[in-house]
Coordinates of C-alpha atoms in Angstrom, one line a residue:
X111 CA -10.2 -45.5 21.1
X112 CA -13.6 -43.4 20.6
X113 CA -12.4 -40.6 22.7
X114 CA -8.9 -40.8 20.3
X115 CA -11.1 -40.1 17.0
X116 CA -13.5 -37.6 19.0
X117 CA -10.1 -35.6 20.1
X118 CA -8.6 -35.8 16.4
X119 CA -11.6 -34.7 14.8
X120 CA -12.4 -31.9 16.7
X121 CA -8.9 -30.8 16.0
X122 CA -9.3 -31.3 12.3
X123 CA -12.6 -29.1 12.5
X124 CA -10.8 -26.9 14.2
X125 CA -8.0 -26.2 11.4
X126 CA -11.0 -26.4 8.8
X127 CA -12.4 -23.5 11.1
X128 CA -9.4 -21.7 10.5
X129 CA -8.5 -21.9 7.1
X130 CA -12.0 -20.7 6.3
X131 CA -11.6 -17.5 8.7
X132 CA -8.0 -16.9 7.0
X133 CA -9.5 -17.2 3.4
X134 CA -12.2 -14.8 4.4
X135 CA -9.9 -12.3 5.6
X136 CA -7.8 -12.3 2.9
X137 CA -10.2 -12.3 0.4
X138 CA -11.7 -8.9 2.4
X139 CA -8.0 -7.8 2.7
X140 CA -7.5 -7.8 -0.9
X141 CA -10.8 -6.2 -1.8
X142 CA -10.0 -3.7 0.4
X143 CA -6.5 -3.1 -0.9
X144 CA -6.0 -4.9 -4.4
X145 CA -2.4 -4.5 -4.4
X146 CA -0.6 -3.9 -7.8
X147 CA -2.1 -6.8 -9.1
X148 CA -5.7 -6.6 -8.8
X149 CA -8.1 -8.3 -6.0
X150 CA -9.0 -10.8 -8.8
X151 CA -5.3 -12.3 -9.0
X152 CA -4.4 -12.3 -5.8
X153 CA -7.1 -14.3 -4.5
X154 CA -7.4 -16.7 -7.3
X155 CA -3.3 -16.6 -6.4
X156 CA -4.1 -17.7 -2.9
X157 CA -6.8 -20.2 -4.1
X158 CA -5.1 -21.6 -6.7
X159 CA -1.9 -22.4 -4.8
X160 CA -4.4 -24.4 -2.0
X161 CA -5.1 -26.5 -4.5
X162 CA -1.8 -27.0 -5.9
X163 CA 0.0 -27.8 -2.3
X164 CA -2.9 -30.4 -2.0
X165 CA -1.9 -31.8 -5.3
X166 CA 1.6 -32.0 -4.8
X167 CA 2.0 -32.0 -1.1
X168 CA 0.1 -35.2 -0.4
X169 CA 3.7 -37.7 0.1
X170 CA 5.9 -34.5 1.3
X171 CA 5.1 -35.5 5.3
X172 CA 3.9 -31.7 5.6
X173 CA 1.5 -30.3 8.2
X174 CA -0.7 -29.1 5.5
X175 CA -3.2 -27.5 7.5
X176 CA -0.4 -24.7 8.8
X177 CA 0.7 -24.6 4.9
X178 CA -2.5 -23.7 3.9
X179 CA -2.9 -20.8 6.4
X180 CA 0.3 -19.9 5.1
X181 CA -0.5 -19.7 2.0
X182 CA -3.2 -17.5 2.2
X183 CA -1.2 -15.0 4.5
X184 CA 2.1 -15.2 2.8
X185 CA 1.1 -11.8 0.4
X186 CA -0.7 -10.3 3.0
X187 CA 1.9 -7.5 2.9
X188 CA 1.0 -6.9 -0.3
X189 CA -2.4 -5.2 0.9
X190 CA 0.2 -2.8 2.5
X191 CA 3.2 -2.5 0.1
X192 CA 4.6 -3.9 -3.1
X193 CA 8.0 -3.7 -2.5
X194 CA 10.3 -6.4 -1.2
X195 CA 9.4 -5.7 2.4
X196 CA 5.7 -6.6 2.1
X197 CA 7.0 -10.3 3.7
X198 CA 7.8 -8.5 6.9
X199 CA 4.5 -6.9 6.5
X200 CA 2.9 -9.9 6.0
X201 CA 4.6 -11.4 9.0
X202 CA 3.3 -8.3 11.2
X203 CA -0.7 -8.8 9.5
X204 CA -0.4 -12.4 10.0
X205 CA 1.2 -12.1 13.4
X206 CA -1.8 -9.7 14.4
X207 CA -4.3 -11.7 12.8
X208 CA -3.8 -15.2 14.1
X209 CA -3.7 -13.8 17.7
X210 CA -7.0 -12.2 17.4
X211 CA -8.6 -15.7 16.2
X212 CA -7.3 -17.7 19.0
X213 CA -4.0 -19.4 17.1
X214 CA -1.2 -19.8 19.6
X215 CA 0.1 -23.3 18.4
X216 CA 4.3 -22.4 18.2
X217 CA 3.8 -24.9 15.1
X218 CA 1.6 -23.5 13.3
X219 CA 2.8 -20.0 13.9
X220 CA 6.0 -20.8 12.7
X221 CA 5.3 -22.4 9.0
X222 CA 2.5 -19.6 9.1
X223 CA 4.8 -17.1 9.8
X224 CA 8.2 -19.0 7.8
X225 CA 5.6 -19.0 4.2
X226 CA 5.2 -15.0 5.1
X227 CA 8.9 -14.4 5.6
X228 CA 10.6 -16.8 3.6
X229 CA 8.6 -17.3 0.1
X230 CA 10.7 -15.0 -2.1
X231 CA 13.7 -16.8 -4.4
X232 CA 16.8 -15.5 -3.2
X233 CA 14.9 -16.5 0.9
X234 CA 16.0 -19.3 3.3
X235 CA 13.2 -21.1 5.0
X236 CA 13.8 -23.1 8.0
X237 CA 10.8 -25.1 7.7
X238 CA 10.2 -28.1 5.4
X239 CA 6.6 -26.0 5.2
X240 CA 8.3 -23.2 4.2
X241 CA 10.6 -24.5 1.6
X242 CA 8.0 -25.4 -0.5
X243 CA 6.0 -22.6 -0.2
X244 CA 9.2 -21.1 -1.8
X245 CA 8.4 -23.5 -5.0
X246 CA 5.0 -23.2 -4.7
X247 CA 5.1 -19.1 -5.1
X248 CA 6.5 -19.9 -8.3
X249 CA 4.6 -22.7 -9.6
X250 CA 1.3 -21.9 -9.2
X251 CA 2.0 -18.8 -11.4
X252 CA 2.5 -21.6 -14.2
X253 CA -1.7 -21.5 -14.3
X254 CA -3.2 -20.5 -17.5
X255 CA -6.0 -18.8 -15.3
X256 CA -3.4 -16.6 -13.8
X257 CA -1.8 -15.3 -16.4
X258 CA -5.0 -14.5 -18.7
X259 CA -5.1 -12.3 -15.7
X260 CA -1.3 -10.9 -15.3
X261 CA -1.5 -10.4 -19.7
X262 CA -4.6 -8.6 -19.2
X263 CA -2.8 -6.2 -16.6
X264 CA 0.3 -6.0 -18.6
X265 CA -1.2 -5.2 -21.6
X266 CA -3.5 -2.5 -19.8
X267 CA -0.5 -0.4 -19.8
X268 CA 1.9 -1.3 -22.2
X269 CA 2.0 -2.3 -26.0
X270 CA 0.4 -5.5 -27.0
X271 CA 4.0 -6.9 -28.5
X272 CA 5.9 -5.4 -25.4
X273 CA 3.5 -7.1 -22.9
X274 CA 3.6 -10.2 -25.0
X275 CA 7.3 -10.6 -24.3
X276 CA 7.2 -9.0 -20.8
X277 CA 5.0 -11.9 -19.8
X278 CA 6.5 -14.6 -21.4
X279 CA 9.8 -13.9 -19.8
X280 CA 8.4 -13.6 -16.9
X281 CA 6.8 -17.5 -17.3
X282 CA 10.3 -18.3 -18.1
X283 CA 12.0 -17.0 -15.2
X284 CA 9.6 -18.6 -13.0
X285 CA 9.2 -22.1 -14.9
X286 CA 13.2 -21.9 -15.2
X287 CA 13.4 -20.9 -11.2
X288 CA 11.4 -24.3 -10.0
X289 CA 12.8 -26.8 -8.2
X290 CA 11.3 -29.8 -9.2
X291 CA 9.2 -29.9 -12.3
X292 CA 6.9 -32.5 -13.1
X293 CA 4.6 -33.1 -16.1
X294 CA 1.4 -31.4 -15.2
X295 CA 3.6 -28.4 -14.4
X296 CA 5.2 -28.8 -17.8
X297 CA 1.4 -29.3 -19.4
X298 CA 0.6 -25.9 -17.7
X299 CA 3.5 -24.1 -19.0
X300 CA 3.3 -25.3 -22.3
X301 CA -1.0 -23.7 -22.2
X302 CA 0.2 -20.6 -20.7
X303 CA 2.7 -20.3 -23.5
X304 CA 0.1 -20.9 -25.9
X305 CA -2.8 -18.7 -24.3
X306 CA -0.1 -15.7 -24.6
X307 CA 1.4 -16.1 -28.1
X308 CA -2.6 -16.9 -29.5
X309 CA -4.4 -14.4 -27.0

């Protein structure tokens, strides 16, 4: 029975060991290469959606651990390109990286490498992992945090009215493109709606 806890434990320090490494080498990706949207946003992106798979994940039966690692690599392309490729990008960093830390679990690899491929609206995941990293690309972008940041971008090179209605469409389309909504996602909407239209 002791040797049972020993053996899941070291396995859970060893995922924790992980996820750390694949935040730190995103974060360093992303400095390195901010992608259209700035370091800034796509790490708080990354960090933000963590926390939100955590939140909502919790009764989903997921192997959260793999999400997580998913998570932070599914952009990962987007250090390399910004077009709609930048998931088989992502696929090829995550791919590279994962093998040069040690990860060859076939599970992990594929919801690791599913979240890279698959997170885009019009994709088809094949992992129960996957499919809600689909939502999740989506509703963690209904953060107030977030789009402070994607306004101030917006409005950086466009006309304060213009961005104004660039961005709110864009909350639409994503709020409008979930799944499954639920009231703190419906509290979040209605503060990013009001952070744009008082900003």
């Amino acid at each position: 029975m002791v040797k049972e806890f020993l053996i899941i434990d070291k396995k859970i320090s060893k995922m924790k060991l992980i996820i750390k490494k694949t935040r730190s080498f995103v974060v360093q990706s992303f400095s390195d290469n901010p992608s259209k949207f700035g370091s800034k946003f796509m790490i708080l992106m990354a960090d933000e959606c963590v926390k939100l798979a955590d939140e909502l994940g919790k009764n989903k039966n997921l192997n959260l651990s793999a999400l997580k690692i998913g998570i932070y690599l599914h952009d990962i392309g987007r250090t390399i390109t910004d077009d709609k490729d930048h998931n088989i990008e992502g696929k090829k960093i995550a791919e590279k990286f994962l093998a040069e830390i040690g990860v060859n679990d076939e599970e992990i690899l594929n919801i690791v490498f599913d979240c890279a491929l698959n997170h885009g609206s019009d994709a088809n995941p094949i992992t129960k992992e996957g499919e809600f990293m689909k939502f999740l690309d989506k509703a963690v972008l209904i953060n107030p945090k977030l789009i402070k940041i994607y306004y101030d971008l917006v409005r950086s090179e466009i006309d304060e009215e213009v961005a104004k209605e660039k961005v709110m469409l864009k909350l639409d389309k994503w709020y409008n493109s979930l799944t499954e909504k639920n009231i703190g996602l419906e509290k979040s909407y209605k503060e990013c709606i009001e952070l744009v239209v008082n900003y």
